[in-house]
PDB file of C-alpha atoms in Angstrom:
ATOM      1  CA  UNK A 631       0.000   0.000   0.000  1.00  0.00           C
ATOM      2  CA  UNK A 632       1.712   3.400  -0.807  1.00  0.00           C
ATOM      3  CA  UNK A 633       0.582   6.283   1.387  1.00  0.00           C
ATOM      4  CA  UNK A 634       0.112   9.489  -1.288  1.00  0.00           C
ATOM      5  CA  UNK A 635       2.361  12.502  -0.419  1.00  0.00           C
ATOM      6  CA  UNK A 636       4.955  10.246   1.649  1.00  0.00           C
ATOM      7  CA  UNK A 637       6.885  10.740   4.472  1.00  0.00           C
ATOM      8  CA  UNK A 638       6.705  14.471   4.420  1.00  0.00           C
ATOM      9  CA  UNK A 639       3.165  14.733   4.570  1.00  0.00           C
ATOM     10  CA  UNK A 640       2.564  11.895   6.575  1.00  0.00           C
ATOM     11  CA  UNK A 641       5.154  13.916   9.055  1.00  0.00           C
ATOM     12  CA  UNK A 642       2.846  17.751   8.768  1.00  0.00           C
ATOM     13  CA  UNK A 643      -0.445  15.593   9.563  1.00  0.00           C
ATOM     14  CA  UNK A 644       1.736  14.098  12.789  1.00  0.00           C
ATOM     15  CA  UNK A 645       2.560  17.623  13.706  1.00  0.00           C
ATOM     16  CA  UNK A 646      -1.284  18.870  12.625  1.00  0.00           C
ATOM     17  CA  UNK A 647      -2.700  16.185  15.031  1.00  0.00           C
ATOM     18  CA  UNK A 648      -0.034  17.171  17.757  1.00  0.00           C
ATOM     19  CA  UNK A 649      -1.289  21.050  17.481  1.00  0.00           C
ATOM     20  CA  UNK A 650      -4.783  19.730  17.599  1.00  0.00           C
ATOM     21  CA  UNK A 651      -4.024  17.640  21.132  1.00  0.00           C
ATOM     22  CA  UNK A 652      -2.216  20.526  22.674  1.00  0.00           C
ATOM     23  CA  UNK A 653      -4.813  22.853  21.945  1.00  0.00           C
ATOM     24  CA  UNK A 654      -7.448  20.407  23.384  1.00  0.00           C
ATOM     25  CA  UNK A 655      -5.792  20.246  26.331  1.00  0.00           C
ATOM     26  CA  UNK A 656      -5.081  23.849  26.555  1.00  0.00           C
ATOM     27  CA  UNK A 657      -8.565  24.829  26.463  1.00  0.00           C
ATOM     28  CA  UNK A 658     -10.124  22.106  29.373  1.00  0.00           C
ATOM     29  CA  UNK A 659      -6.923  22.337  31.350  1.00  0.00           C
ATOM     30  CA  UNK A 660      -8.707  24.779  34.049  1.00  0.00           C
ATOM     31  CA  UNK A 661     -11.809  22.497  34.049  1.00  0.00           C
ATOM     32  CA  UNK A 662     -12.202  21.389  37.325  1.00  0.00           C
ATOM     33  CA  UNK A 663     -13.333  17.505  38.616  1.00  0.00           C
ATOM     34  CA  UNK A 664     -14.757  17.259  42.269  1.00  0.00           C
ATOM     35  CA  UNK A 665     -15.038  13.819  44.085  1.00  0.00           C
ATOM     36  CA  UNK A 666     -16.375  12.945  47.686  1.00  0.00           C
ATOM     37  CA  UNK A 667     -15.047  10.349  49.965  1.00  0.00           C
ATOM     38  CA  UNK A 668     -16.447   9.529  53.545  1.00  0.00           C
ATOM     39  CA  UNK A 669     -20.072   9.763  52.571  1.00  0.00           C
ATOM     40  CA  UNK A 670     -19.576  13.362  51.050  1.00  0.00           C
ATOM     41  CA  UNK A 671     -18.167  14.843  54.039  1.00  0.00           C
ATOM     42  CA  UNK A 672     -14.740  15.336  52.155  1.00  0.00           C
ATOM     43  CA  UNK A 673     -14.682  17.019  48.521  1.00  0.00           C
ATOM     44  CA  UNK A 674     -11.282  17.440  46.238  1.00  0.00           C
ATOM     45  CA  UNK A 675     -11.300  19.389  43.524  1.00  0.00           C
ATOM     46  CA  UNK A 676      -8.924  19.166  40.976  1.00  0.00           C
ATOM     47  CA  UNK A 677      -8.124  20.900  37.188  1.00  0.00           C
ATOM     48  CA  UNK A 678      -7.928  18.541  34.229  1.00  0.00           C
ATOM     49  CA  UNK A 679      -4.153  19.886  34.374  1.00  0.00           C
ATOM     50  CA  UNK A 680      -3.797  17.595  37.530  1.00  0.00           C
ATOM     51  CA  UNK A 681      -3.762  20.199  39.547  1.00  0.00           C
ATOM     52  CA  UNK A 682      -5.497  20.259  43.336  1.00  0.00           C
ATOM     53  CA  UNK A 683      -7.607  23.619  43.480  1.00  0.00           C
ATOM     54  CA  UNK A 684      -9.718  22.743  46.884  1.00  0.00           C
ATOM     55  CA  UNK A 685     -10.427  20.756  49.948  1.00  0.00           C
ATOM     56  CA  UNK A 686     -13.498  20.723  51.646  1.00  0.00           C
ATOM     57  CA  UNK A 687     -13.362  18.821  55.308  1.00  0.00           C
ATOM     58  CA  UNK A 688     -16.736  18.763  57.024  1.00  0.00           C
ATOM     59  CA  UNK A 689     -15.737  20.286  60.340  1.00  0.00           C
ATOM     60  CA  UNK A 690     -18.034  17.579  62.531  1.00  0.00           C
ATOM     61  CA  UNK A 691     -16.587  14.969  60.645  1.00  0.00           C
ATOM     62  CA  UNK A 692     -13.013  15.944  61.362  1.00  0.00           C
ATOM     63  CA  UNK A 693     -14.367  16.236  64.951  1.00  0.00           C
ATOM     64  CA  UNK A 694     -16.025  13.156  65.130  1.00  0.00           C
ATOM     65  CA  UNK A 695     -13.194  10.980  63.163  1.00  0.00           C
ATOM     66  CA  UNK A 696      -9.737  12.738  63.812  1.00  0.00           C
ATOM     67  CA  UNK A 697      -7.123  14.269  61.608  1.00  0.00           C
ATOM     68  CA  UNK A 698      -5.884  10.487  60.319  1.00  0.00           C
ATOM     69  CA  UNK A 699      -9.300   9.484  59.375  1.00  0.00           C
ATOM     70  CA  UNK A 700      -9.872  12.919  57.329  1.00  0.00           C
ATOM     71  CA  UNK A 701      -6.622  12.857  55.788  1.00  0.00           C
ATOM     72  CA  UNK A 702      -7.064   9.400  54.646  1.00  0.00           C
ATOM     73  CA  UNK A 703     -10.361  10.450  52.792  1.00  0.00           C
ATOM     74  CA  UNK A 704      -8.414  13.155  51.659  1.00  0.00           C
ATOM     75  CA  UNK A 705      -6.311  10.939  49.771  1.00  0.00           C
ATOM     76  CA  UNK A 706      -9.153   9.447  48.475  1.00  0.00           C
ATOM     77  CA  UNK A 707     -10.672  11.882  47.077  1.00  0.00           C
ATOM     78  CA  UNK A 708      -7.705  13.107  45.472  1.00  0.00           C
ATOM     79  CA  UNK A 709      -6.847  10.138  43.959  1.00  0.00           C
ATOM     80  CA  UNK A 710     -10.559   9.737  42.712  1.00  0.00           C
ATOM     81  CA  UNK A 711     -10.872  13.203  41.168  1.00  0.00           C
ATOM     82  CA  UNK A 712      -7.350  13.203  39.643  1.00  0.00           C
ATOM     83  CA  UNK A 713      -8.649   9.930  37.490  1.00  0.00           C
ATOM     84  CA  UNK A 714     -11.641  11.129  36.898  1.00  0.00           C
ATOM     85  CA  UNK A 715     -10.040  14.076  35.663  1.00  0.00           C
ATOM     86  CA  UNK A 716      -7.514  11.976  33.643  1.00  0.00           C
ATOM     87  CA  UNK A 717     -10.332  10.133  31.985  1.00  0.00           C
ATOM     88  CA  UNK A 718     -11.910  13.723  30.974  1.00  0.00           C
ATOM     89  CA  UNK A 719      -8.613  14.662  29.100  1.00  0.00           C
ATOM     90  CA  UNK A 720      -8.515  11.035  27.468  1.00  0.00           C
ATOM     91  CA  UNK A 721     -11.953  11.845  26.037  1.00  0.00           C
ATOM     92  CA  UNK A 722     -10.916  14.809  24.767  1.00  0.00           C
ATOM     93  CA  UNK A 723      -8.225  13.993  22.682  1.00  0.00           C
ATOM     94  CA  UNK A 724     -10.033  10.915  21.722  1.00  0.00           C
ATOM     95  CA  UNK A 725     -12.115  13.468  19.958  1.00  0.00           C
ATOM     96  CA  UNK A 726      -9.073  14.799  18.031  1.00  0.00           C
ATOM     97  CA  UNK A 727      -7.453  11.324  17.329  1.00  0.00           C
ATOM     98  CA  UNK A 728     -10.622   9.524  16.575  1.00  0.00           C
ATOM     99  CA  UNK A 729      -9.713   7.610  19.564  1.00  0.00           C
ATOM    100  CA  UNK A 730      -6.711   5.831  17.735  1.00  0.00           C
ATOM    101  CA  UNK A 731      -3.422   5.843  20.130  1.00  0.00           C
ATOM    102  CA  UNK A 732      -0.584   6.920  17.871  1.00  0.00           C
ATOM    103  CA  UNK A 733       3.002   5.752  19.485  1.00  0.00           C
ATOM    104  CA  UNK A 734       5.249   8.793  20.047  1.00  0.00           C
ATOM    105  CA  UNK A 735       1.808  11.613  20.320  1.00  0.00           C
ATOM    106  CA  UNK A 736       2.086  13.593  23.328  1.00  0.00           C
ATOM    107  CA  UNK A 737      -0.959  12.832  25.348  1.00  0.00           C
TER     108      UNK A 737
END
């Protein structure tokens, strides 16, 4: 099968599809992803740049269950939003890509 244009061209619609993932992530990269942990009584919310932007920590909770226990759910939170917020970006550049992983692409 020969590709028409060749390498060359094959190589601008590598670098077209790169542009077109970076500026996908540019524009939801301040989106933000919240998830609870400990029956909603501790809320993380990250940016789809994997960034932590807030902690919420329902004071009778931290009362009730000490600083270990809300610290704990803090981590799970975090870790909960920051996938969810992976899974956003995925599906964003799935829309640019078709879904098709392409080795060497800068996800």
């Amino acid at each position: 099968m020969q590709f028409r244009g060749g390498m060359n061209e094959l190589v601008r619609q590598a670098a077209r599809m790169q542009r077109k993932i970076d500026e996908a992530k540019a524009k939801i990269k301040d989106h933000e992803i919240s998830a609870s942990a400990a029956s909603d009584k501790v809320t993380v919310t990250v940016t789809c740049e994997g960034k932590v932007r807030k902690i919420a920590i329902d004071p009778d909770f931290l009362a009730a269950e000490g600083l270990e226990m809300a610290l704990d759910a803090v981590a799970v939170a975090a870790n909960s939003a920051l996938e969810q917020a992976d899974k956003h970006v995925e599906a964003e550049i799935a829309k640019v890509t078709g879904g098709v992983k392409i080795p060497g692409m800068h996800t």
